[in-house]
mmCIF file of C-alpha atoms in Angstrom:
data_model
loop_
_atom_site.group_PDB
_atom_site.id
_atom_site.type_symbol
_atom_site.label_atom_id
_atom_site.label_comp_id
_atom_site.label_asym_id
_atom_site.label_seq_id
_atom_site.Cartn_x
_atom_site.Cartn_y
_atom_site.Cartn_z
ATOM 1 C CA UNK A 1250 -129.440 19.708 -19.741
ATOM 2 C CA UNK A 1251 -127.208 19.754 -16.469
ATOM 3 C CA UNK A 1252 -123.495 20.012 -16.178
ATOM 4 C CA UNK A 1253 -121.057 17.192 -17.555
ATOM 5 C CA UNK A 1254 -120.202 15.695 -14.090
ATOM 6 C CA UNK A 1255 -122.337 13.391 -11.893
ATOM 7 C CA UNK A 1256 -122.375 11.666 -8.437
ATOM 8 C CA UNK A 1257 -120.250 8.310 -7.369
ATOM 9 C CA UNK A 1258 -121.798 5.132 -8.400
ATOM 10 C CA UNK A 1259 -123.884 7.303 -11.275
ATOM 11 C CA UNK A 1260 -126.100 4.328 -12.927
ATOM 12 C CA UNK A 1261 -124.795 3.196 -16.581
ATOM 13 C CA UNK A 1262 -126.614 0.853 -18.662
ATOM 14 C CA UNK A 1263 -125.739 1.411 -22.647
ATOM 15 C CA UNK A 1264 -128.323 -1.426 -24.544
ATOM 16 C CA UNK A 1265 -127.264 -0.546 -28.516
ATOM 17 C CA UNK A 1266 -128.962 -2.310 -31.438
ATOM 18 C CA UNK A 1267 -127.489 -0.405 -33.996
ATOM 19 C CA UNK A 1268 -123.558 -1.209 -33.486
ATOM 20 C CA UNK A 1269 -121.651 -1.020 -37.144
ATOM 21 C CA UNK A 1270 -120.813 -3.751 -39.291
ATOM 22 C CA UNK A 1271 -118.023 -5.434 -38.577
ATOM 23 C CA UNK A 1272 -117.618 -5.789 -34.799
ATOM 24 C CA UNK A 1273 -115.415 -7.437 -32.771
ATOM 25 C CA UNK A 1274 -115.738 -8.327 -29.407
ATOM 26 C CA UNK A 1275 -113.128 -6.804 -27.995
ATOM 27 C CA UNK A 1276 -113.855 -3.098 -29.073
ATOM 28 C CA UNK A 1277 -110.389 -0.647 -29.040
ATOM 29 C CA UNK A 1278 -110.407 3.034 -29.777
ATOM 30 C CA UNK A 1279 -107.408 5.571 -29.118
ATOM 31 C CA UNK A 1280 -109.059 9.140 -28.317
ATOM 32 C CA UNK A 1281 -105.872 11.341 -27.798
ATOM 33 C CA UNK A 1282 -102.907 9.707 -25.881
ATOM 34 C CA UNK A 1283 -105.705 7.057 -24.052
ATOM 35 C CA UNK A 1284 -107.004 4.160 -25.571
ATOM 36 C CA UNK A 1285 -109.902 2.876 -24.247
ATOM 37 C CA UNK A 1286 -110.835 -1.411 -24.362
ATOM 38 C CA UNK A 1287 -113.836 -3.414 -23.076
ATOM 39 C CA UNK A 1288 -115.813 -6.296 -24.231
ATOM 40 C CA UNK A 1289 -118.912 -6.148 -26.673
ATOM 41 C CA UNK A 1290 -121.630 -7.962 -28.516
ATOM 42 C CA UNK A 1291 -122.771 -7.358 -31.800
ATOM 43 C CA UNK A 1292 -126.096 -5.547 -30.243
ATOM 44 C CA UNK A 1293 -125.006 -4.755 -27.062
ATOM 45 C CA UNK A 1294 -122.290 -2.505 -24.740
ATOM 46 C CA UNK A 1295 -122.896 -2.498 -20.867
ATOM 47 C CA UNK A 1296 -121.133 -0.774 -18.193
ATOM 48 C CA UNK A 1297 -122.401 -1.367 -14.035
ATOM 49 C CA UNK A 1298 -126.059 -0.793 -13.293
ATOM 50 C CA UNK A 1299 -126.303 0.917 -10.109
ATOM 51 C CA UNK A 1300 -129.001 2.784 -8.410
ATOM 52 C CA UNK A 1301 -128.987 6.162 -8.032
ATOM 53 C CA UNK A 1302 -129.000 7.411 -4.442
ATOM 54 C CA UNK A 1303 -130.216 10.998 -4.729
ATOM 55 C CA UNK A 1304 -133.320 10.321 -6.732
ATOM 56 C CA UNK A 1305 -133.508 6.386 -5.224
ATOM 57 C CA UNK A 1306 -134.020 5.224 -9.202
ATOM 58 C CA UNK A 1307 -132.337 3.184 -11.565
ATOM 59 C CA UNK A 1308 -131.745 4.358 -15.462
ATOM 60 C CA UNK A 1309 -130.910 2.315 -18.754
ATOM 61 C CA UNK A 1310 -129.248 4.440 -21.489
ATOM 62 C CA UNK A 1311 -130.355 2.985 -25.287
ATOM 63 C CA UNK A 1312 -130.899 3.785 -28.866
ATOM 64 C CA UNK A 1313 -134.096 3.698 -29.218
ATOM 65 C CA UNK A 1314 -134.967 0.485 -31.204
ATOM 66 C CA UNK A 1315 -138.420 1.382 -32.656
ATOM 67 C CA UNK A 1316 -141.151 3.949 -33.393
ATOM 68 C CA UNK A 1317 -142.840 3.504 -29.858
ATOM 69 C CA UNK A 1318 -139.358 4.426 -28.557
ATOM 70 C CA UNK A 1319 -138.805 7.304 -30.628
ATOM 71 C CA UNK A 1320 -142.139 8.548 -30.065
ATOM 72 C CA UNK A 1321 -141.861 8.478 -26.516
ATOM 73 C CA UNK A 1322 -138.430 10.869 -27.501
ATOM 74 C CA UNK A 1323 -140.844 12.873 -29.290
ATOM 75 C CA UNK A 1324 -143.327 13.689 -26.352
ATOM 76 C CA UNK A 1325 -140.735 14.429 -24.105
ATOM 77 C CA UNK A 1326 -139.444 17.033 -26.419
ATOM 78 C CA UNK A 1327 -142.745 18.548 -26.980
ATOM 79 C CA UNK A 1328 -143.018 18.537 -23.044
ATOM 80 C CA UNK A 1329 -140.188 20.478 -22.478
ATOM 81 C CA UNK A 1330 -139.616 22.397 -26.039
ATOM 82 C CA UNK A 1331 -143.356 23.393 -25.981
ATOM 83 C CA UNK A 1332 -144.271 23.023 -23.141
ATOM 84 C CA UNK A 1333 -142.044 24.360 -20.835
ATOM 85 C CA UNK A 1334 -139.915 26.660 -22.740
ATOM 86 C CA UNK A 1335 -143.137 27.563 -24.953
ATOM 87 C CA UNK A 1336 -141.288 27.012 -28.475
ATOM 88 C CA UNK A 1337 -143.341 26.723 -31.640
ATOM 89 C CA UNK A 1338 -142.721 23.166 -32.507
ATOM 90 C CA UNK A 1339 -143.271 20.721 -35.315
ATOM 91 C CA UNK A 1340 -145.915 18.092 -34.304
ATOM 92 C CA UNK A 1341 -147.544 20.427 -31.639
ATOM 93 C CA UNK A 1342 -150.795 19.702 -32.511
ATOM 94 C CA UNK A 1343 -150.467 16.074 -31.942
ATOM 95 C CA UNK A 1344 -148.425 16.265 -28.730
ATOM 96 C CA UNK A 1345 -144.639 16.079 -30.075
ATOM 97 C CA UNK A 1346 -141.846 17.882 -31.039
ATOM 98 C CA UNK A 1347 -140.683 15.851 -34.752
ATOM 99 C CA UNK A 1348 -138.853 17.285 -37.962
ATOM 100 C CA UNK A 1349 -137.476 15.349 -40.711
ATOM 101 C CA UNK A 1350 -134.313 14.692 -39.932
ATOM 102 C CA UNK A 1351 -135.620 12.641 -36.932
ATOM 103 C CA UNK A 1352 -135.840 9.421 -39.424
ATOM 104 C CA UNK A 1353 -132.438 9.830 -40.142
ATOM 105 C CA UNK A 1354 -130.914 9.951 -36.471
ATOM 106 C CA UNK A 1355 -130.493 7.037 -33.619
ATOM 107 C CA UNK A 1356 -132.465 8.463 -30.830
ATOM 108 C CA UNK A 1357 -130.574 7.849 -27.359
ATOM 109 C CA UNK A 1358 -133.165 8.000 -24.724
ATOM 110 C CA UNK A 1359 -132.627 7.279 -20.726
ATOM 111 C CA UNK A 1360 -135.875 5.127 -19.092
ATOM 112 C CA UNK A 1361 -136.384 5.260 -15.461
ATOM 113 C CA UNK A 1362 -136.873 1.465 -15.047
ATOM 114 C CA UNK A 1363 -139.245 1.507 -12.453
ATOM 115 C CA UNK A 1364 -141.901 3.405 -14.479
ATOM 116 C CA UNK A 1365 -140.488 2.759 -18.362
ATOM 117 C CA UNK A 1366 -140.727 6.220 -18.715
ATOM 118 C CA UNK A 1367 -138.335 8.029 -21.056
ATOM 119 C CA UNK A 1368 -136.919 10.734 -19.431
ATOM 120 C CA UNK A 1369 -134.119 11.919 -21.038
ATOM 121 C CA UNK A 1370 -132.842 11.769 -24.568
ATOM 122 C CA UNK A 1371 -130.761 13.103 -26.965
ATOM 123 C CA UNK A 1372 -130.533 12.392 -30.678
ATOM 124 C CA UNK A 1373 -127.678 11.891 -32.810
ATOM 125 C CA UNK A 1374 -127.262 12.252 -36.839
ATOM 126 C CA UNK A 1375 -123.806 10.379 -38.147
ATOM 127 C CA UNK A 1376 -122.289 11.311 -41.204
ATOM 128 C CA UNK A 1377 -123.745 8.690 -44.008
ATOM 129 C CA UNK A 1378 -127.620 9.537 -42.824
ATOM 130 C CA UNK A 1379 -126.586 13.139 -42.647
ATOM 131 C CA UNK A 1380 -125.532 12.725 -46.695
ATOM 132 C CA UNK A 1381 -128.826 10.897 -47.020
ATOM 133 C CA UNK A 1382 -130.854 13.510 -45.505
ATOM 134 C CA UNK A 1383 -128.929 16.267 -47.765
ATOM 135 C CA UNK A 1384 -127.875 18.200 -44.731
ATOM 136 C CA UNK A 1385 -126.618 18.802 -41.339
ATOM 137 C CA UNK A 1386 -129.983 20.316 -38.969
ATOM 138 C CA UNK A 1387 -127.764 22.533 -37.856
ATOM 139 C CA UNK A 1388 -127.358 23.949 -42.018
ATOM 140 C CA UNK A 1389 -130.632 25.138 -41.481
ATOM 141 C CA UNK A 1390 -128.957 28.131 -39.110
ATOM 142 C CA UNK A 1391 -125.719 28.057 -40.479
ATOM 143 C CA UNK A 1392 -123.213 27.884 -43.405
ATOM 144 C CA UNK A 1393 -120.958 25.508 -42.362
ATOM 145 C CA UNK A 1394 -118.954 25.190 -45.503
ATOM 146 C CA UNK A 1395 -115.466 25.574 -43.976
ATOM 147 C CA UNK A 1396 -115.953 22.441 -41.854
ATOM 148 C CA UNK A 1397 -116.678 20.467 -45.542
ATOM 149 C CA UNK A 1398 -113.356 18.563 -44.787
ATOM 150 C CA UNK A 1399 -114.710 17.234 -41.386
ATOM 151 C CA UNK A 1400 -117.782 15.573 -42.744
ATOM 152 C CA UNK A 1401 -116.541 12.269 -42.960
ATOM 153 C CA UNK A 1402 -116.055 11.947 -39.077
ATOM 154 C CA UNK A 1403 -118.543 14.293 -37.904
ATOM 155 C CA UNK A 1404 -121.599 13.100 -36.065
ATOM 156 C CA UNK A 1405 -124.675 15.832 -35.329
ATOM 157 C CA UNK A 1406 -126.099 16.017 -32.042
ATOM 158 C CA UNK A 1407 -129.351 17.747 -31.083
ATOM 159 C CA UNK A 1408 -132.734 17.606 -29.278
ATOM 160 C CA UNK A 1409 -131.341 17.729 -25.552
ATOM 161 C CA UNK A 1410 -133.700 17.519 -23.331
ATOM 162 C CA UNK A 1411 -134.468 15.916 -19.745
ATOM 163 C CA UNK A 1412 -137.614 16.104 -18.093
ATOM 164 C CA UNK A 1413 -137.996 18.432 -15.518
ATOM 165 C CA UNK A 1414 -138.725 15.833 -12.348
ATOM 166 C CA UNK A 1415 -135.146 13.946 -13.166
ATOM 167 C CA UNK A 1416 -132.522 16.817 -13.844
ATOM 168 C CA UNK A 1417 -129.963 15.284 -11.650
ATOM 169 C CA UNK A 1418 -126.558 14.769 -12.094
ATOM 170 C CA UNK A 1419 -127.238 10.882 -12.739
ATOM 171 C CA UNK A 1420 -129.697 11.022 -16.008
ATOM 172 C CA UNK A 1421 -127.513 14.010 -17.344
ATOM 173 C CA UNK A 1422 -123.974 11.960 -16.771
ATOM 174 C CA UNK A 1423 -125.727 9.023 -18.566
ATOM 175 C CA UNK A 1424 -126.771 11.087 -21.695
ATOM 176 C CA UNK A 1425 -122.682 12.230 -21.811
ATOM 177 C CA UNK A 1426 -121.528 8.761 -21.301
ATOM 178 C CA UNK A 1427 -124.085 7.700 -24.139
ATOM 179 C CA UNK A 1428 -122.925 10.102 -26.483
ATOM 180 C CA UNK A 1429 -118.841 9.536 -25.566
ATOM 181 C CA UNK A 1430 -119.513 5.997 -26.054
ATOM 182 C CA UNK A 1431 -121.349 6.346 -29.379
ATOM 183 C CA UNK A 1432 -118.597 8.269 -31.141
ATOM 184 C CA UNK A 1433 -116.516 5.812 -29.935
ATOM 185 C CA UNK A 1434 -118.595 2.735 -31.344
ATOM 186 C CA UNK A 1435 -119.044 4.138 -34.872
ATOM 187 C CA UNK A 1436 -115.488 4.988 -34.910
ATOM 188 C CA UNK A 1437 -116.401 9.443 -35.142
ATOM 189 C CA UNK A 1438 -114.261 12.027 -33.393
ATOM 190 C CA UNK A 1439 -115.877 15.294 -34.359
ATOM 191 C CA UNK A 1440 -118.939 15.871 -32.436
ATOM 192 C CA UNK A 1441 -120.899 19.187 -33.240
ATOM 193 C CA UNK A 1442 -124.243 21.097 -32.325
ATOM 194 C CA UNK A 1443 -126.459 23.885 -31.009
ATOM 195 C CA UNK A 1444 -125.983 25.096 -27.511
ATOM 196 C CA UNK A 1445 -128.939 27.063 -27.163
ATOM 197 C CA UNK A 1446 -129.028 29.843 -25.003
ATOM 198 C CA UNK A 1447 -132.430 31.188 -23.900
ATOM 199 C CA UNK A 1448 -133.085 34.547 -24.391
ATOM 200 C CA UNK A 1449 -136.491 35.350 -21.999
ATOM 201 C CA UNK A 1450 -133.839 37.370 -19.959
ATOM 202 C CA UNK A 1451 -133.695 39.943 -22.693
ATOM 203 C CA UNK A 1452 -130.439 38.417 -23.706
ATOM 204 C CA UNK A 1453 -128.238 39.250 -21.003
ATOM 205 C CA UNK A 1454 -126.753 35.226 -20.797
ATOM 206 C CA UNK A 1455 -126.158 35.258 -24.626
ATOM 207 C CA UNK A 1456 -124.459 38.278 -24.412
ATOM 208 C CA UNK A 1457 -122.528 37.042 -21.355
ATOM 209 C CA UNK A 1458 -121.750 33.802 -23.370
ATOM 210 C CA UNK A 1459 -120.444 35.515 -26.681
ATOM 211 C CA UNK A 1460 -118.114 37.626 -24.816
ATOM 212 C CA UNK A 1461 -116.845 34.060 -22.694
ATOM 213 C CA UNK A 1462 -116.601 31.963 -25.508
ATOM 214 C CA UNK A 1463 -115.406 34.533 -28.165
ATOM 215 C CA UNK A 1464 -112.221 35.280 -25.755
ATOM 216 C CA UNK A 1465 -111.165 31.868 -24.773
ATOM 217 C CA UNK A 1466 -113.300 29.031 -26.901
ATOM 218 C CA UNK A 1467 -113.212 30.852 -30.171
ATOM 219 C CA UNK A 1468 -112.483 28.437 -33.321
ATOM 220 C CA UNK A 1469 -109.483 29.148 -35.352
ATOM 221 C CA UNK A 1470 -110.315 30.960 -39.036
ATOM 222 C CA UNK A 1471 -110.477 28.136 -41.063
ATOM 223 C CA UNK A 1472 -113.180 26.496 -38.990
ATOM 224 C CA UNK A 1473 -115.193 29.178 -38.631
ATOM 225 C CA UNK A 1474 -119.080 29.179 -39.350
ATOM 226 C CA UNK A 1475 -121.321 31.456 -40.611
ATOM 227 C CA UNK A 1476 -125.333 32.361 -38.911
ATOM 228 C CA UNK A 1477 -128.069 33.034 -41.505
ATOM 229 C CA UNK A 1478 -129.879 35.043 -38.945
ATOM 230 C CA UNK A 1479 -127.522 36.515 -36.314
ATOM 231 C CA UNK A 1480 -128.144 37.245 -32.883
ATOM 232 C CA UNK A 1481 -126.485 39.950 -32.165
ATOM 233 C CA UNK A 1482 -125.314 40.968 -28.384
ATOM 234 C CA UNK A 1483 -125.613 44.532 -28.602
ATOM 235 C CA UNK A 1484 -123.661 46.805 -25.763
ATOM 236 C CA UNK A 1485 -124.944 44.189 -23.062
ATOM 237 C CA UNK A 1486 -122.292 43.981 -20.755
ATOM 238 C CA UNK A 1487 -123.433 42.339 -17.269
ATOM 239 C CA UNK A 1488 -122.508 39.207 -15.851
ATOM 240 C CA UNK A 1489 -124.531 35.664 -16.233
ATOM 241 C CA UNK A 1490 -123.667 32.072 -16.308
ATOM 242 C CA UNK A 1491 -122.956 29.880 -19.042
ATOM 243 C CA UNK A 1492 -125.686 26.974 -19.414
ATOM 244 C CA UNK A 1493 -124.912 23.617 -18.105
ATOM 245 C CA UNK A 1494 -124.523 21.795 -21.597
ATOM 246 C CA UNK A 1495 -122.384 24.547 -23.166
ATOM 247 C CA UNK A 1496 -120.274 24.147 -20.227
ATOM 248 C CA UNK A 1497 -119.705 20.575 -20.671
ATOM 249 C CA UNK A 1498 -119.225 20.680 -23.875
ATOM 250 C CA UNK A 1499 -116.562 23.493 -23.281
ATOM 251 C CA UNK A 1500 -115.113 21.370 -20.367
ATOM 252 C CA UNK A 1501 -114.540 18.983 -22.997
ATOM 253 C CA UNK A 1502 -112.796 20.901 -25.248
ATOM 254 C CA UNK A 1503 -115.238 22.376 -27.071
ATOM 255 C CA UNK A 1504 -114.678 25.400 -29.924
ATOM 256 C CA UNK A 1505 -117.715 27.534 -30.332
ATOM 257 C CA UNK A 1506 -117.244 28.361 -34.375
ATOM 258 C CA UNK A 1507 -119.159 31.409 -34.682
ATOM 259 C CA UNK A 1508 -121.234 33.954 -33.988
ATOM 260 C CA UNK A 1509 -124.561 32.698 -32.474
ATOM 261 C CA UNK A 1510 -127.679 32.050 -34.870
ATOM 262 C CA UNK A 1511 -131.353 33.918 -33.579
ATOM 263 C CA UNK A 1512 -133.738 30.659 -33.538
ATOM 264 C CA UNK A 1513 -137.572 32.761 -32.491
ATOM 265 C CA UNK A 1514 -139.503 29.605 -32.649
ATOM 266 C CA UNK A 1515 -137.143 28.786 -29.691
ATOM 267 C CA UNK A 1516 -136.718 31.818 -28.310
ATOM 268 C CA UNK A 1517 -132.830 31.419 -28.054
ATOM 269 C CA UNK A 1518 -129.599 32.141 -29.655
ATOM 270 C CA UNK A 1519 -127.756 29.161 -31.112
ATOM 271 C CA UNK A 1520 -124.146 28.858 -30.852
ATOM 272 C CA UNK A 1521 -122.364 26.064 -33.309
ATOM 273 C CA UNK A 1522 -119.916 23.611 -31.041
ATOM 274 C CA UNK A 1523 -117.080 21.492 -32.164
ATOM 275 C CA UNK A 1524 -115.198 18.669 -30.262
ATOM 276 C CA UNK A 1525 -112.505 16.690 -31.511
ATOM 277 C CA UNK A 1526 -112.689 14.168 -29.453
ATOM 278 C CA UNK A 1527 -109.140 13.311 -29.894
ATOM 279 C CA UNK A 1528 -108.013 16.416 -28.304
ATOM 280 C CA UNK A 1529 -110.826 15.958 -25.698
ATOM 281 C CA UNK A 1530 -109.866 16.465 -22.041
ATOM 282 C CA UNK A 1531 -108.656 12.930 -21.001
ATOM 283 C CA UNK A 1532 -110.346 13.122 -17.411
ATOM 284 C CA UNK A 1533 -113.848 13.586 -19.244
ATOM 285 C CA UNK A 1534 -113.066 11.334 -21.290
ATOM 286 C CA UNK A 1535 -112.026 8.903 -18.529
ATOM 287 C CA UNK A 1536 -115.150 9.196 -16.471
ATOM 288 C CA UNK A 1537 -117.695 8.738 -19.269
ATOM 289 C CA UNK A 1538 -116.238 5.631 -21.165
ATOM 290 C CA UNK A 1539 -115.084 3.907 -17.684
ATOM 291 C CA UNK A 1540 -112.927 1.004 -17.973
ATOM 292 C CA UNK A 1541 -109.950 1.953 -19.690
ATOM 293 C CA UNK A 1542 -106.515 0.232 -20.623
#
């Protein structure tokens, strides 16, 4: 995915059909210092609708409400995750990327509206379907038993994608403002993950990332997490960037909790990412939730 910021007049729509029982109309939430207010239906949270002058399209953020909507998620996974990148997915055979913990998650996916194609999305596991699927995906490379005392408030995200003929700053500032807004709606301030960091460049942006992150973003002790299959860095000492969605997730306050996790079927190193989002940087925070009081 791109970088956390986008263009003036970046398109918003949020359509949600999963909002928590009970809810109010008037919907409240203090992250840090800032409390943020605007008005809501039981099903549904709008912001403006605008179009989006670089790419001359319009996009609607949503959860997806059914299986033709989280299928299209699917495909656009496998055309990127397999695809593209040439990971060994789930589902290959029939044209997607799935796993099991995909029942369990709301599925955020951007449509152009022209076409109705999905084009983005973004999937996100909060903490009672993460009890009922048994585990966290990201337990699967991790032990993540010192963050035990954060489950309560901690929502999973995962599956980033966008397709490759709409990675501009519009579709990737809508997938942020989805996410900020979702934490916000189900009440959650600990957002965590996998920033993956490819590794076709013989690991020389991994490395370049572990060194980064391990100086400035490191997590204290006690929230520290453990790989089941390291990555390790090696001597590797030259200079890289840091991808786009572990930078926004670092502009946001991000910790990075660990040493990264080798994934081969991805072909990447994993690094686990924590936000409390009520420590969050306030002008991030300001830009994707928009009106604000």
């Amino acid at each position: 995915m791109g970088g956390i910021g986008g263009p003036d007049g970046l398109a918003r729509t949020w359509h949600s059909p999963k909002v928590p029982a009970p809810c109010h109309p008037l919907v409240c939430w203090a992250f840090g210092a800032r409390r943020y207010t605007w008005d809501m239906s039981e099903t549904q949270l709008l912001a403006s609708a605008a179009p989006n002058a670089a790419a001359d399209a319009h996009y609607s953020l949503l959860v997806a409400r059914d299986a033709d909507e989280v299928h299209a998620a699917q495909r656009l996974r496998h055309r990127v995750f397999a695809e593209e990148m040439g990971a060994t997915v789930k589902g290959g055979e029939l044209g997607v990327d799935q796993d099991s913990f995909d029942d369990h998650c709301d599925h955020l996916i951007v449509r152009e509206d022209r076409s109705g194609e999905v084009v983005g999305t973004y999937r996100m596991l909060p903490p009672d379907r993460a009890a009922s699927a048994g585990m966290l995906y990201s337990e699967t490379e991790f032990d993540l038993s010192a963050l035990d005392p954060l489950r309560p408030s901690l929502v999973e995200t995962g599956r980033s994608c966008v397709h490759p003929d709409h990675r501009n700053g519009a579709v990737v500032s809508l997938v942020w403002t989805g996410i900020a807004r979702y934490m916000l709606l189900h009440g959650h301030t600990m957002l965590a993950g996998c920033a993956s960091v490819p590794l076709d460049d013989g690991g020389v942006q991994a490395a370049h990332v572990w060194r980064t992150v391990s100086q400035k973003h490191y997590a204290p002790e006690e929230r520290r997490v453990h790989p089941h299959q390291p990555w390790e860095p090696g001597e590797r000492d030259e200079r890289s960037t840091i991808p786009p969605l572990l930078r926004g997730y670092l502009r946001l306050g991000a910790e990075v909790c660990g040493r990264p996790a080798h994934d081969p079927d991805f072909g990447v190193a994993d690094f686990f990412v924590l936000v409390d989002l009520e420590r969050a940087d306030q002008r991030y925070m300001r830009f994707f939730l928009g009106e604000a009081a």
